[in-house]
Amino acid sequence: MGLRTAALAACALTGLACGHAAAVEISGLLDLRLLSTDTLQSWPNAGLDKTRFDRESNGLRLGGAFLKIEGEVSSAVSAAVVFSAQDDRKGALDVNEAWLAWSPVPTSAWKTRVRAGAFFPVTSIEFDYDSISWTPRDTISSSAINSWIGEELRTIGLEYKLSRSGRLEGSPHDYGFTAALYAANDPAGTLIAWRGWSISDRITGLSETLPMANLPFFRPAPAQSQTQSRFINEFRELDHRLGFYVAANYAYASRIEVAAMRYDNRADPMVFNEGQYAWLTRFNHASLRLKQVGPWELSFQALQGDTLMGPGAVYLDFNAWFLLASRPLGPGTLALRYDKFSATERTADIV
């Protein structure tokens, strides 16, 4: 059982040097939950269970507390930082996102945005992109796809987005294109390989270290010259190679939204640095959102990819999809979601 409350405050500050008004918006989200579970040892507690909490977590817990500060530096430049706190994290306070964006006032239906910093890739239809961090709109837990993205992925680099608003030209068609170059996400793939998929709402902080279960792979052997650490920092640069993603989206009359994406961190799986291997992680992603299906909204998202680490050590395919139906119900939302996901080891297929 979970309880979420949100608070929002905004103020206008005068920018004397620039001669413009700079708006600063501060928003927060508090998530409290009452837990009862008989799970022996959850994965954030270095266990093998897929759940976020275990029987040591029973009672009133802090699912998450978020503080987002977003402001306009000028008419074309904005910045944001998101702080988070979780009581199942060593060192409860961390930063989830921090970015600076340049988006000049458009002179046509086309709009440009360039964003630099640390932020989530443009993948999910479970979230509103002006929401506070990676928190789902209609449910408490995210789908398997978006649980994994919140745990293992962060764009730490530069993103360019070009979009067209059909409304400004009397057209029902909107579309956009996005491309990004990023670094410091070489360990992405570690969790899905050693733990597998999870249904959760846990978001990894930028400086957080995740403990893996004490599997044989992490135990040093007498003849081993290098051993993978059990303590993983997901947002670390190991091989000095840039990753990328490219995406496209289309919307019709604010009723249909379609998106597709190719993601490749271009990591060198032979690189071992500071107790961690780089994981070559790639995937294709597609989504469909149908609004105003009677009182319902339908969302479909699918992801298929693979990850490779070490000299023939680990290679696996992974895929997942979900279907979500939601509708307003009183002051809240009724949501039904079906998830399907798998991960298949392909190590024997490496030539």
Coordinates of C-alpha atoms in Angstrom, one line a residue:
M1 CA 0.0 0.0 0.0
G2 CA 1.5 3.3 -1.0
L3 CA 0.6 7.0 -0.4
R4 CA 2.0 9.8 -2.6
T5 CA 1.6 13.5 -2.0
A6 CA 2.9 16.3 -4.2
A7 CA 3.6 20.0 -3.5
L8 CA 4.3 22.7 -6.0
A9 CA 5.5 26.3 -5.5
A10 CA 6.6 28.8 -8.1
C11 CA 8.0 32.3 -7.9
A12 CA 9.2 34.9 -10.4
L13 CA 12.6 36.5 -10.0
T14 CA 13.8 39.6 -11.8
G15 CA 16.9 39.2 -14.0
L16 CA 18.4 42.7 -13.8
A17 CA 21.5 41.9 -16.0
C18 CA 19.5 40.3 -18.7
G19 CA 16.4 42.5 -18.5
H20 CA 14.0 39.6 -18.4
A21 CA 11.9 37.7 -15.8
A22 CA 13.3 34.4 -14.8
A23 CA 10.8 31.9 -13.4
V24 CA 11.9 29.3 -10.9
E25 CA 9.6 26.4 -10.1
I26 CA 10.1 24.1 -7.2
S27 CA 8.1 20.9 -7.0
G28 CA 8.2 17.9 -4.7
L29 CA 6.9 14.4 -4.3
L30 CA 6.7 12.3 -1.2
D31 CA 6.0 8.6 -1.4
L32 CA 5.3 6.7 1.9
R33 CA 4.2 3.0 2.0
L34 CA 3.2 0.4 4.5
L35 CA 4.9 -2.9 3.7
S36 CA 4.3 -6.5 4.6
T37 CA 6.4 -9.1 2.8
D38 CA 8.0 -12.5 3.5
T39 CA 10.8 -12.1 0.9
L40 CA 14.1 -13.3 2.3
Q41 CA 16.6 -10.9 0.7
S42 CA 15.8 -8.3 -1.9
W43 CA 18.3 -7.3 -4.6
P44 CA 19.0 -3.8 -3.2
N45 CA 20.1 -5.7 -0.1
A46 CA 22.5 -7.9 -2.1
G47 CA 20.0 -10.7 -2.5
L48 CA 18.8 -12.7 -5.4
D49 CA 15.1 -11.8 -5.1
K50 CA 13.7 -9.6 -7.8
T51 CA 11.7 -7.4 -5.5
R52 CA 12.8 -4.0 -4.1
F53 CA 11.8 -4.8 -0.4
D54 CA 12.2 -7.8 1.8
R55 CA 11.0 -8.9 5.3
E56 CA 13.6 -6.6 6.9
S57 CA 11.6 -3.7 5.3
N58 CA 8.2 -4.4 6.8
G59 CA 6.4 -1.4 8.3
L60 CA 6.2 2.2 7.3
R61 CA 8.9 3.0 4.7
L62 CA 10.0 5.9 2.5
G63 CA 9.4 4.8 -1.1
G64 CA 11.0 8.0 -2.3
A65 CA 11.2 11.7 -1.8
F66 CA 11.9 14.0 -4.7
L67 CA 12.7 17.7 -5.0
K68 CA 12.9 19.3 -8.5
I69 CA 14.2 22.8 -9.0
E70 CA 13.7 24.1 -12.5
G71 CA 14.3 27.6 -13.7
E72 CA 14.8 29.9 -16.7
V73 CA 18.3 31.4 -17.0
S74 CA 17.1 33.4 -20.0
S75 CA 14.3 33.3 -22.5
A76 CA 16.1 30.5 -24.3
V77 CA 18.0 28.8 -21.6
S78 CA 16.6 26.7 -18.7
A79 CA 18.1 24.4 -16.1
A80 CA 16.9 21.7 -13.7
V81 CA 18.1 19.5 -11.0
V82 CA 16.3 16.6 -9.3
F83 CA 17.3 15.5 -5.8
S84 CA 16.0 12.2 -4.4
A85 CA 16.0 10.3 -1.1
Q86 CA 15.3 6.6 -0.5
D87 CA 15.6 4.6 2.7
D88 CA 16.9 1.5 0.9
R89 CA 19.9 3.5 -0.4
K90 CA 23.3 3.8 1.4
G91 CA 23.6 7.5 1.9
A92 CA 19.9 8.3 1.4
L93 CA 20.3 11.6 -0.6
D94 CA 21.4 11.6 -4.2
V95 CA 20.9 13.4 -7.5
N96 CA 18.8 11.8 -10.2
E97 CA 19.1 14.4 -13.0
A98 CA 20.8 17.7 -13.6
W99 CA 20.7 19.4 -17.0
L100 CA 20.9 22.7 -18.9
A101 CA 18.8 23.2 -22.0
W102 CA 18.8 25.7 -24.9
S103 CA 15.5 26.1 -26.7
P104 CA 15.2 29.4 -28.7
V105 CA 11.7 30.9 -29.2
P106 CA 10.5 29.3 -32.4
T107 CA 9.7 31.5 -35.4
S108 CA 7.8 28.7 -37.2
A109 CA 6.1 25.3 -36.4
W110 CA 9.6 23.9 -35.9
K111 CA 11.2 23.9 -32.5
T112 CA 14.8 23.1 -31.4
R113 CA 16.0 22.0 -28.0
V114 CA 19.6 21.1 -27.0
R115 CA 20.1 19.6 -23.6
A116 CA 23.3 18.9 -21.8
G117 CA 23.9 17.1 -18.5
A118 CA 22.4 14.0 -16.9
F119 CA 18.9 12.9 -17.7
F120 CA 16.7 9.9 -18.8
P121 CA 16.6 8.8 -22.4
V122 CA 13.4 9.7 -24.3
T123 CA 11.8 6.3 -24.1
S124 CA 8.8 6.0 -21.8
I125 CA 5.1 6.5 -22.4
E126 CA 4.4 5.7 -18.7
F127 CA 5.6 9.2 -17.6
D128 CA 4.9 12.8 -18.4
Y129 CA 8.2 14.4 -19.3
D130 CA 7.6 17.4 -17.1
S131 CA 7.0 15.0 -14.1
I132 CA 9.4 14.8 -11.2
S133 CA 12.1 12.4 -12.2
W134 CA 11.3 8.8 -13.4
T135 CA 7.9 8.5 -11.6
P136 CA 5.0 6.8 -13.5
R137 CA 1.8 8.7 -14.2
D138 CA -0.9 6.1 -13.5
T139 CA 0.7 3.4 -11.3
I140 CA 3.0 3.0 -8.3
S141 CA 5.4 0.6 -9.9
S142 CA 6.8 1.0 -13.4
S143 CA 6.7 -1.7 -16.1
A144 CA 9.7 -4.0 -16.3
I145 CA 11.1 -1.9 -19.2
N146 CA 10.9 1.4 -17.3
S147 CA 12.0 -0.2 -14.0
W148 CA 15.2 -1.3 -15.7
I149 CA 15.8 2.1 -17.4
G150 CA 15.4 3.8 -14.0
E151 CA 17.9 1.4 -12.5
E152 CA 20.6 1.2 -15.1
L153 CA 20.3 4.0 -17.7
R154 CA 21.1 7.7 -17.7
T155 CA 22.1 10.0 -20.5
I156 CA 25.2 11.8 -19.4
G157 CA 26.0 13.9 -22.4
L158 CA 24.3 16.0 -25.1
E159 CA 20.9 15.6 -26.7
Y160 CA 19.4 17.4 -29.7
K161 CA 15.7 17.4 -30.4
L162 CA 13.9 18.9 -33.4
S163 CA 10.1 18.9 -33.3
R164 CA 7.2 20.2 -35.4
S165 CA 3.9 21.4 -33.9
G166 CA 1.2 20.9 -36.5
R167 CA -1.3 23.0 -34.5
L168 CA 0.7 26.1 -35.4
E169 CA 0.0 25.4 -39.1
G170 CA -3.5 24.1 -38.8
S171 CA -2.4 20.5 -39.2
P172 CA -3.2 17.5 -36.9
H173 CA 0.2 16.0 -37.5
D174 CA 3.1 16.5 -35.0
Y175 CA 6.5 14.8 -35.3
G176 CA 10.0 15.0 -33.9
F177 CA 13.5 13.6 -34.1
T178 CA 16.0 13.2 -31.3
A179 CA 19.7 12.2 -31.2
A180 CA 22.1 12.0 -28.3
L181 CA 25.8 11.3 -27.6
Y182 CA 26.7 10.3 -24.1
A183 CA 29.4 8.8 -21.8
A184 CA 29.6 7.3 -18.4
N185 CA 27.0 4.5 -18.7
D186 CA 29.4 1.6 -19.5
P187 CA 28.2 -0.8 -16.7
A188 CA 24.6 -0.8 -18.1
G189 CA 23.6 -4.4 -18.5
T190 CA 25.0 -5.6 -15.1
L191 CA 21.6 -5.8 -13.4
I192 CA 19.7 -7.4 -16.2
A193 CA 22.4 -10.0 -16.5
W194 CA 23.1 -10.9 -12.9
R195 CA 19.7 -10.2 -11.4
G196 CA 17.2 -10.2 -14.4
W197 CA 14.2 -8.1 -14.8
S198 CA 12.3 -6.4 -11.9
I199 CA 9.0 -4.7 -11.4
S200 CA 9.8 -1.7 -9.2
D201 CA 9.9 2.1 -8.9
R202 CA 13.4 2.3 -7.5
I203 CA 15.6 4.9 -9.2
T204 CA 19.4 4.7 -9.0
G205 CA 21.1 7.9 -8.0
L206 CA 24.0 9.3 -10.0
S207 CA 26.6 8.6 -7.3
E208 CA 24.9 5.4 -5.9
T209 CA 26.7 2.1 -5.6
L210 CA 24.5 -1.0 -6.1
P211 CA 25.5 -4.3 -4.3
M212 CA 25.2 -7.5 -6.3
A213 CA 24.5 -10.9 -4.7
N214 CA 27.6 -12.9 -3.7
L215 CA 27.6 -15.0 -6.9
P216 CA 30.7 -17.2 -7.8
F217 CA 31.6 -14.8 -10.6
F218 CA 32.4 -12.1 -8.0
R219 CA 34.6 -14.4 -5.9
P220 CA 38.4 -14.2 -6.7
A221 CA 40.0 -17.4 -7.9
P222 CA 43.7 -18.1 -7.2
A223 CA 44.7 -17.8 -10.9
Q224 CA 42.5 -14.7 -11.6
S225 CA 44.4 -11.5 -12.2
Q226 CA 41.2 -9.3 -12.2
T227 CA 37.9 -9.9 -10.4
Q228 CA 34.7 -8.0 -11.0
S229 CA 33.6 -6.0 -8.0
R230 CA 30.2 -6.8 -6.4
F231 CA 29.6 -3.1 -5.9
I232 CA 28.5 -1.5 -9.1
N233 CA 28.4 2.2 -10.0
E234 CA 26.2 2.3 -13.1
F235 CA 27.2 5.8 -14.2
R236 CA 30.9 5.3 -14.8
E237 CA 33.1 5.9 -17.8
L238 CA 35.4 2.9 -18.4
D239 CA 36.5 2.7 -22.1
H240 CA 36.4 6.4 -23.2
R241 CA 34.0 5.7 -26.0
L242 CA 30.7 7.6 -26.6
G243 CA 27.4 5.9 -26.9
F244 CA 24.4 7.2 -28.8
Y245 CA 20.7 6.9 -29.4
V246 CA 18.4 8.2 -32.2
A247 CA 14.6 8.4 -31.9
A248 CA 11.6 9.6 -33.9
N249 CA 8.1 10.2 -32.8
Y250 CA 4.7 11.0 -34.5
A251 CA 1.4 12.2 -33.1
Y252 CA -2.0 12.7 -34.7
A253 CA -4.5 15.2 -33.3
S254 CA -3.3 14.5 -29.7
R255 CA -5.0 11.1 -30.0
I256 CA -2.3 8.8 -31.3
E257 CA 1.4 8.8 -30.4
V258 CA 4.0 6.5 -32.0
A259 CA 7.7 6.4 -31.2
A260 CA 10.8 4.4 -32.1
M261 CA 14.4 4.4 -30.9
R262 CA 17.8 2.8 -31.3
Y263 CA 20.1 2.8 -28.3
D264 CA 23.8 1.7 -28.3
N265 CA 26.2 2.5 -25.5
R266 CA 29.1 1.3 -27.8
A267 CA 31.0 0.0 -24.8
D268 CA 34.1 -2.2 -25.3
P269 CA 33.2 -5.4 -23.5
M270 CA 36.9 -6.3 -23.2
V271 CA 37.7 -3.3 -21.0
F272 CA 38.1 -3.9 -17.3
N273 CA 38.7 -0.8 -15.1
E274 CA 38.4 0.0 -11.4
G275 CA 36.9 -3.4 -10.6
Q276 CA 34.2 -3.2 -13.4
Y277 CA 33.8 -4.5 -16.9
A278 CA 32.2 -2.4 -19.6
W279 CA 29.0 -4.0 -21.0
L280 CA 28.1 -3.5 -24.7
T281 CA 24.4 -2.9 -24.4
R282 CA 22.1 -2.2 -27.4
F283 CA 18.4 -2.2 -27.9
N284 CA 15.5 -1.2 -30.1
H285 CA 12.4 0.4 -28.6
A286 CA 8.9 1.1 -29.9
S287 CA 5.8 2.5 -28.3
L288 CA 2.2 3.3 -29.1
R289 CA -0.3 5.4 -27.1
L290 CA -4.0 5.7 -27.9
K291 CA -5.9 8.4 -26.2
Q292 CA -9.7 8.9 -25.9
V293 CA -10.6 5.2 -26.5
G294 CA -14.0 6.0 -24.9
P295 CA -12.9 6.9 -21.3
W296 CA -9.8 4.8 -21.6
E297 CA -6.2 5.5 -22.6
L298 CA -4.2 2.5 -24.0
S299 CA -0.4 2.3 -24.0
F300 CA 1.9 -0.3 -25.5
Q301 CA 5.7 -0.3 -25.2
A302 CA 8.3 -2.9 -26.4
L303 CA 12.0 -3.3 -26.1
Q304 CA 14.4 -5.9 -27.5
G305 CA 18.2 -5.9 -27.1
D306 CA 21.3 -7.7 -26.0
T307 CA 24.3 -7.2 -23.8
L308 CA 27.8 -8.6 -23.8
M309 CA 30.6 -8.4 -21.2
G310 CA 34.1 -9.8 -20.9
P311 CA 36.2 -12.3 -23.0
G312 CA 33.3 -14.7 -23.7
A313 CA 32.0 -14.3 -20.1
V314 CA 28.4 -13.2 -20.6
Y315 CA 26.2 -12.6 -23.6
L316 CA 22.4 -12.5 -23.4
D317 CA 19.3 -11.3 -25.3
F318 CA 16.6 -9.5 -23.4
N319 CA 13.1 -8.4 -24.4
A320 CA 10.0 -7.1 -22.8
W321 CA 6.7 -5.5 -23.6
F322 CA 3.6 -4.3 -21.7
L323 CA 0.1 -3.1 -22.4
L324 CA -1.4 -0.6 -20.0
A325 CA -5.1 0.6 -19.9
S326 CA -6.0 3.5 -17.7
R327 CA -9.0 5.8 -17.1
P328 CA -10.0 8.5 -14.6
L329 CA -11.9 7.1 -11.5
G330 CA -13.1 9.6 -9.0
P331 CA -10.1 11.7 -7.8
G332 CA -7.7 9.0 -9.0
T333 CA -6.9 6.7 -11.9
L334 CA -7.8 3.0 -12.6
A335 CA -4.9 1.3 -14.3
L336 CA -4.5 -2.3 -15.5
R337 CA -1.1 -3.4 -16.9
Y338 CA 0.1 -6.7 -18.3
D339 CA 3.9 -7.2 -18.5
K340 CA 5.8 -9.9 -20.3
F341 CA 9.6 -10.1 -20.2
S342 CA 12.5 -12.6 -20.7
A343 CA 16.3 -12.7 -20.7
T344 CA 18.1 -15.6 -22.5
E345 CA 21.8 -16.4 -22.2
R346 CA 23.6 -16.7 -25.5
T347 CA 27.2 -17.2 -24.2
A348 CA 27.6 -20.4 -26.2
D349 CA 26.8 -18.5 -29.4
I350 CA 29.9 -16.3 -29.1
V351 CA 32.4 -17.2 -31.8

